[in-house]
C-alpha positions as a LaTeX table, in Angstrom:
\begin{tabular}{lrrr}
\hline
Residue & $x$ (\AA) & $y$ (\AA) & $z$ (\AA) \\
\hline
Unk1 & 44.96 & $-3.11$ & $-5.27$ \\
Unk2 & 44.19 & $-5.04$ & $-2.60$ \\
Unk3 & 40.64 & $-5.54$ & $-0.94$ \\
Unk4 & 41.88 & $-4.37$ & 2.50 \\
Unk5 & 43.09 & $-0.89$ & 1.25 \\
Unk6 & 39.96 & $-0.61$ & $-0.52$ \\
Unk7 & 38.04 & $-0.44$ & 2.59 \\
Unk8 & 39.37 & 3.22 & 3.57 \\
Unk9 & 38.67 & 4.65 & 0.63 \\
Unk10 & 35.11 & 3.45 & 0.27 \\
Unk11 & 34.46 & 4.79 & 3.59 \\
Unk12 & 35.74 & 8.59 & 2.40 \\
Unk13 & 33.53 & 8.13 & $-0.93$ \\
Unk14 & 30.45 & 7.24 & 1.13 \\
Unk15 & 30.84 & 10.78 & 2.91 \\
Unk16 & 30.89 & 12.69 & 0.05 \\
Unk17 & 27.26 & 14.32 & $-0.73$ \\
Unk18 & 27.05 & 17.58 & $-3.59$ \\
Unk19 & 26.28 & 20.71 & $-1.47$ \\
Unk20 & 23.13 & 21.85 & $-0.10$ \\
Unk21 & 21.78 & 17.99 & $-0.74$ \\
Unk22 & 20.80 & 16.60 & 2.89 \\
Unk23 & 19.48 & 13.04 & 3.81 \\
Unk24 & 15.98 & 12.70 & 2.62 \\
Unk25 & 14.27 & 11.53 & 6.09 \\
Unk26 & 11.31 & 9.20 & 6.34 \\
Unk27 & 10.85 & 5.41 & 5.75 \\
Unk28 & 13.32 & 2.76 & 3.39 \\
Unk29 & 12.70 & 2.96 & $-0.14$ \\
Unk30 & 10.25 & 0.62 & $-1.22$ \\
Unk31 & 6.55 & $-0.98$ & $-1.34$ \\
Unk32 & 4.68 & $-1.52$ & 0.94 \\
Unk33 & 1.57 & $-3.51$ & 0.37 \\
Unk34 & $-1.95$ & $-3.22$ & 2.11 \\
Unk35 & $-5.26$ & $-5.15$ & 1.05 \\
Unk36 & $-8.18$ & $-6.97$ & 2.68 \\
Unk37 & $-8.86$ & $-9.35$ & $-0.29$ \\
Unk38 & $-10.81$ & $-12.13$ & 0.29 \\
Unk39 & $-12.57$ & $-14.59$ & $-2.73$ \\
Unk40 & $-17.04$ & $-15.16$ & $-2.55$ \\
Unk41 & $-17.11$ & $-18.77$ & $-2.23$ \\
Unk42 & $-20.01$ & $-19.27$ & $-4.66$ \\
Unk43 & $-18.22$ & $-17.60$ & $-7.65$ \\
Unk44 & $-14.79$ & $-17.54$ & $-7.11$ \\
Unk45 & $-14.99$ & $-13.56$ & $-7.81$ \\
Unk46 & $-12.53$ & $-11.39$ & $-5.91$ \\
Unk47 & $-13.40$ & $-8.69$ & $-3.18$ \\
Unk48 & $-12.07$ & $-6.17$ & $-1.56$ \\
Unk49 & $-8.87$ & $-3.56$ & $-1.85$ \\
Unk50 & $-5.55$ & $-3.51$ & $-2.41$ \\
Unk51 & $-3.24$ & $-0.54$ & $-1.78$ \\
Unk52 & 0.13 & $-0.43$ & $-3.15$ \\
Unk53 & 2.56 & 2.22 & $-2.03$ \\
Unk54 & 6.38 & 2.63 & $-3.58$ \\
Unk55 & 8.62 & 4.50 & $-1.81$ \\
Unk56 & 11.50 & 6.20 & $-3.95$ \\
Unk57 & 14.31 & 9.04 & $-3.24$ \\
Unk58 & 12.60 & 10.10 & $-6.75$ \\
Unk59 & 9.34 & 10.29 & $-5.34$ \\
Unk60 & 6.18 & 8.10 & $-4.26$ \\
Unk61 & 3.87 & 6.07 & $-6.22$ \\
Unk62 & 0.71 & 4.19 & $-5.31$ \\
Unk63 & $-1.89$ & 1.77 & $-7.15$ \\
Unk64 & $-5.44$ & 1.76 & $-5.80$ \\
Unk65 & $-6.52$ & $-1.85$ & $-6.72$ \\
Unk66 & $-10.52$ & $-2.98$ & $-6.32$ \\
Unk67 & $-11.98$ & $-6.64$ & $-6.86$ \\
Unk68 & $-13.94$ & $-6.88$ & $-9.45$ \\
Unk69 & $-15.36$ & $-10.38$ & $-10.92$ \\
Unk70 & $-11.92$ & $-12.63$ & $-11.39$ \\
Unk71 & $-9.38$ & $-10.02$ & $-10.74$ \\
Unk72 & $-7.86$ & $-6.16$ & $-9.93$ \\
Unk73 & $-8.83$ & $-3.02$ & $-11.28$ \\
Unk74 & $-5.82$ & $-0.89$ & $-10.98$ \\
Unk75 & $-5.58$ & 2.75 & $-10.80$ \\
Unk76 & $-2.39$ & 4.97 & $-10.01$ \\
Unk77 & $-2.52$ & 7.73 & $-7.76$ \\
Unk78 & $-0.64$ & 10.39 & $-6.52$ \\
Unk79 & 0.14 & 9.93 & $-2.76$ \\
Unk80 & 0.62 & 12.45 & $-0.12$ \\
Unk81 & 2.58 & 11.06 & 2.44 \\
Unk82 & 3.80 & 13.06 & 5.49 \\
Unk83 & 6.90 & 11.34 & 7.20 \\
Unk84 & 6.93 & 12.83 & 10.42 \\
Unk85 & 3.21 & 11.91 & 11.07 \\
Unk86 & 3.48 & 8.95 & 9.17 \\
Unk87 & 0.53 & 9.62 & 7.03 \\
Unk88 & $-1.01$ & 8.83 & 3.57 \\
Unk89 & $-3.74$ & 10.66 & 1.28 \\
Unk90 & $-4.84$ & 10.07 & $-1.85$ \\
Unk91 & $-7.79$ & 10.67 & $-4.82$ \\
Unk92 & $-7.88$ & 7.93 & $-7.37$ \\
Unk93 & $-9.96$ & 8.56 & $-10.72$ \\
Unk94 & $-12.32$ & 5.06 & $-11.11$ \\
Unk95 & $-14.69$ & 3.73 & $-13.36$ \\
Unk96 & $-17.04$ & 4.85 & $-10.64$ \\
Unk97 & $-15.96$ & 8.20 & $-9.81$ \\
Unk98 & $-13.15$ & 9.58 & $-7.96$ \\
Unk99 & $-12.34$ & 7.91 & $-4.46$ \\
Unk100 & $-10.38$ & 10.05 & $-2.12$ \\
Unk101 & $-8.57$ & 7.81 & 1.18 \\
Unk102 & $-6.81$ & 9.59 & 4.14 \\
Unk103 & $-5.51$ & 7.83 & 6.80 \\
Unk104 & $-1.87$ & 6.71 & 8.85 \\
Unk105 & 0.52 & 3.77 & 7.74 \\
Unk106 & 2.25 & 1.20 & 10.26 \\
Unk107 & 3.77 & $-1.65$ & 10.38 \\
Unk108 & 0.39 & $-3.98$ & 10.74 \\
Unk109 & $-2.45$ & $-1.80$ & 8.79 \\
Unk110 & $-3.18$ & 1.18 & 6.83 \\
Unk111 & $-6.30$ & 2.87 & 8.72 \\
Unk112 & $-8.41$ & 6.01 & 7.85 \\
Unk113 & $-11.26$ & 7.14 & 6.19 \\
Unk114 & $-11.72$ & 6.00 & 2.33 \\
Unk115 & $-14.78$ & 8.10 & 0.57 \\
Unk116 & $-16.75$ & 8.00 & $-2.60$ \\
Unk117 & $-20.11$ & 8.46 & $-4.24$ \\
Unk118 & $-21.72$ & 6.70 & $-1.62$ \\
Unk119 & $-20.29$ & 8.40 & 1.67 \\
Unk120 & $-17.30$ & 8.31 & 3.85 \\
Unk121 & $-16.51$ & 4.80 & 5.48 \\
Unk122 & $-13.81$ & 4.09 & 7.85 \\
Unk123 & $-11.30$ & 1.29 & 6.18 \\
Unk124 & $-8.33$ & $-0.81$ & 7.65 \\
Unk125 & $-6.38$ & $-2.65$ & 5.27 \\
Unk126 & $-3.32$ & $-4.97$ & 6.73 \\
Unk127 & $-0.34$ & $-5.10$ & 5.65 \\
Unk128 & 0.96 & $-7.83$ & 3.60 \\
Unk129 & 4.42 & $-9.09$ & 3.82 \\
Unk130 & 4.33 & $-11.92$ & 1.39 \\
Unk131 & 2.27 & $-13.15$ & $-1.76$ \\
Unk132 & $-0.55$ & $-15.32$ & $-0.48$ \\
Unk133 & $-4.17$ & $-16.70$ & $-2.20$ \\
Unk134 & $-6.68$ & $-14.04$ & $-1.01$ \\
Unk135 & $-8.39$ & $-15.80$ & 1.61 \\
Unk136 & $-12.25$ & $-16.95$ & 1.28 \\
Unk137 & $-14.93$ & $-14.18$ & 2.13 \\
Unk138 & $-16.83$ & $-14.61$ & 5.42 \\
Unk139 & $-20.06$ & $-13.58$ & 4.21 \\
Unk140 & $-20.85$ & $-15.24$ & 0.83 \\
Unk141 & $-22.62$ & $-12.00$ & 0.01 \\
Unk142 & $-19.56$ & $-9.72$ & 0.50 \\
Unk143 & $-18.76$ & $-7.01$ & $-1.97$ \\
Unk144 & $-16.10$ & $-5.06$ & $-2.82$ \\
Unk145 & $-16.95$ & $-2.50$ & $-0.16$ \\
Unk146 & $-17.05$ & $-5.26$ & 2.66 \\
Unk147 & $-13.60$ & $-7.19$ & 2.73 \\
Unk148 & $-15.00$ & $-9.61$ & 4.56 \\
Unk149 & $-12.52$ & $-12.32$ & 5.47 \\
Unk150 & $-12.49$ & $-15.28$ & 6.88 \\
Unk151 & $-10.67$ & $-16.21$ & 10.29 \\
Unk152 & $-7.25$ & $-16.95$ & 9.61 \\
Unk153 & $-6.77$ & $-20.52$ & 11.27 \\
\hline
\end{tabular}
């Protein structure tokens, strides 16, 4: 069979759905990626988050990641993402206790309110397109919970 006559009939197959099955609406499939990481000059140690979100027809994932010392602690979570209001929550069990994050998604930053045993904070992660060095802290005295970062030149 010929390419050309192929065409038309891949065109009929992609309309076919099973019944009562609709479009799921919402963003691509995929992860989207979210940290303010930034390396204490003194020590080399890593601070700051990381916030990995995977988008999936067969449902959402996301890893809560926190500098600690030369690399990431990970722990998964179980988003709740709304689609219309383009929104993300989430409680991740640490080594510390349970932190709990609610806030919106775009296409520059995740922003909200990220709370733990110490109190609510407000928290603005950006969004990272491509693997890159974390850059180094601003203030040499930054800790995880500052994500300090230097100006990007």
């Amino acid at each position: 069979m010929r390419a050309a006559s192929l065409i038309p009939a891949l065109g009929l197959l992609a309309g076919l759905t099973p019944m009562g099955l609709a479009a799921r609406p919402g963003w691509i499939s995929g992860t989207y990626v979210y940290a303010d990481l930034c390396t204490r000059p003194a020590s080399g140690d890593l601070s700051g988050r990381r916030i990995t979100l995977r988008r999936s027809p067969n449902g959402d994932g996301l890893v809560y990641e926190v500098g600690q010392g030369t690399g990431l602690v990970p722990v998964q979570a179980a988003p709740t993402v709304d689609d219309a209001a383009r929104t993300v929550a989430f409680t991740a069990q640490t080594e510390t206790g349970p932190v709990s994050f609610e806030g919106s998604l775009s296409a520059e930053a995740l922003t909200g309110t990220l709370s733990d045993a110490s109190g609510a904070r407000p928290l603005r992660l950006t969004r990272v397109l491509r693997a890159v060095a974390p850059r180094t802290c601003l203030d040499p005295a930054a800790s995880e919970t500052t994500g300090s970062l230097s100006p990007t030149r």
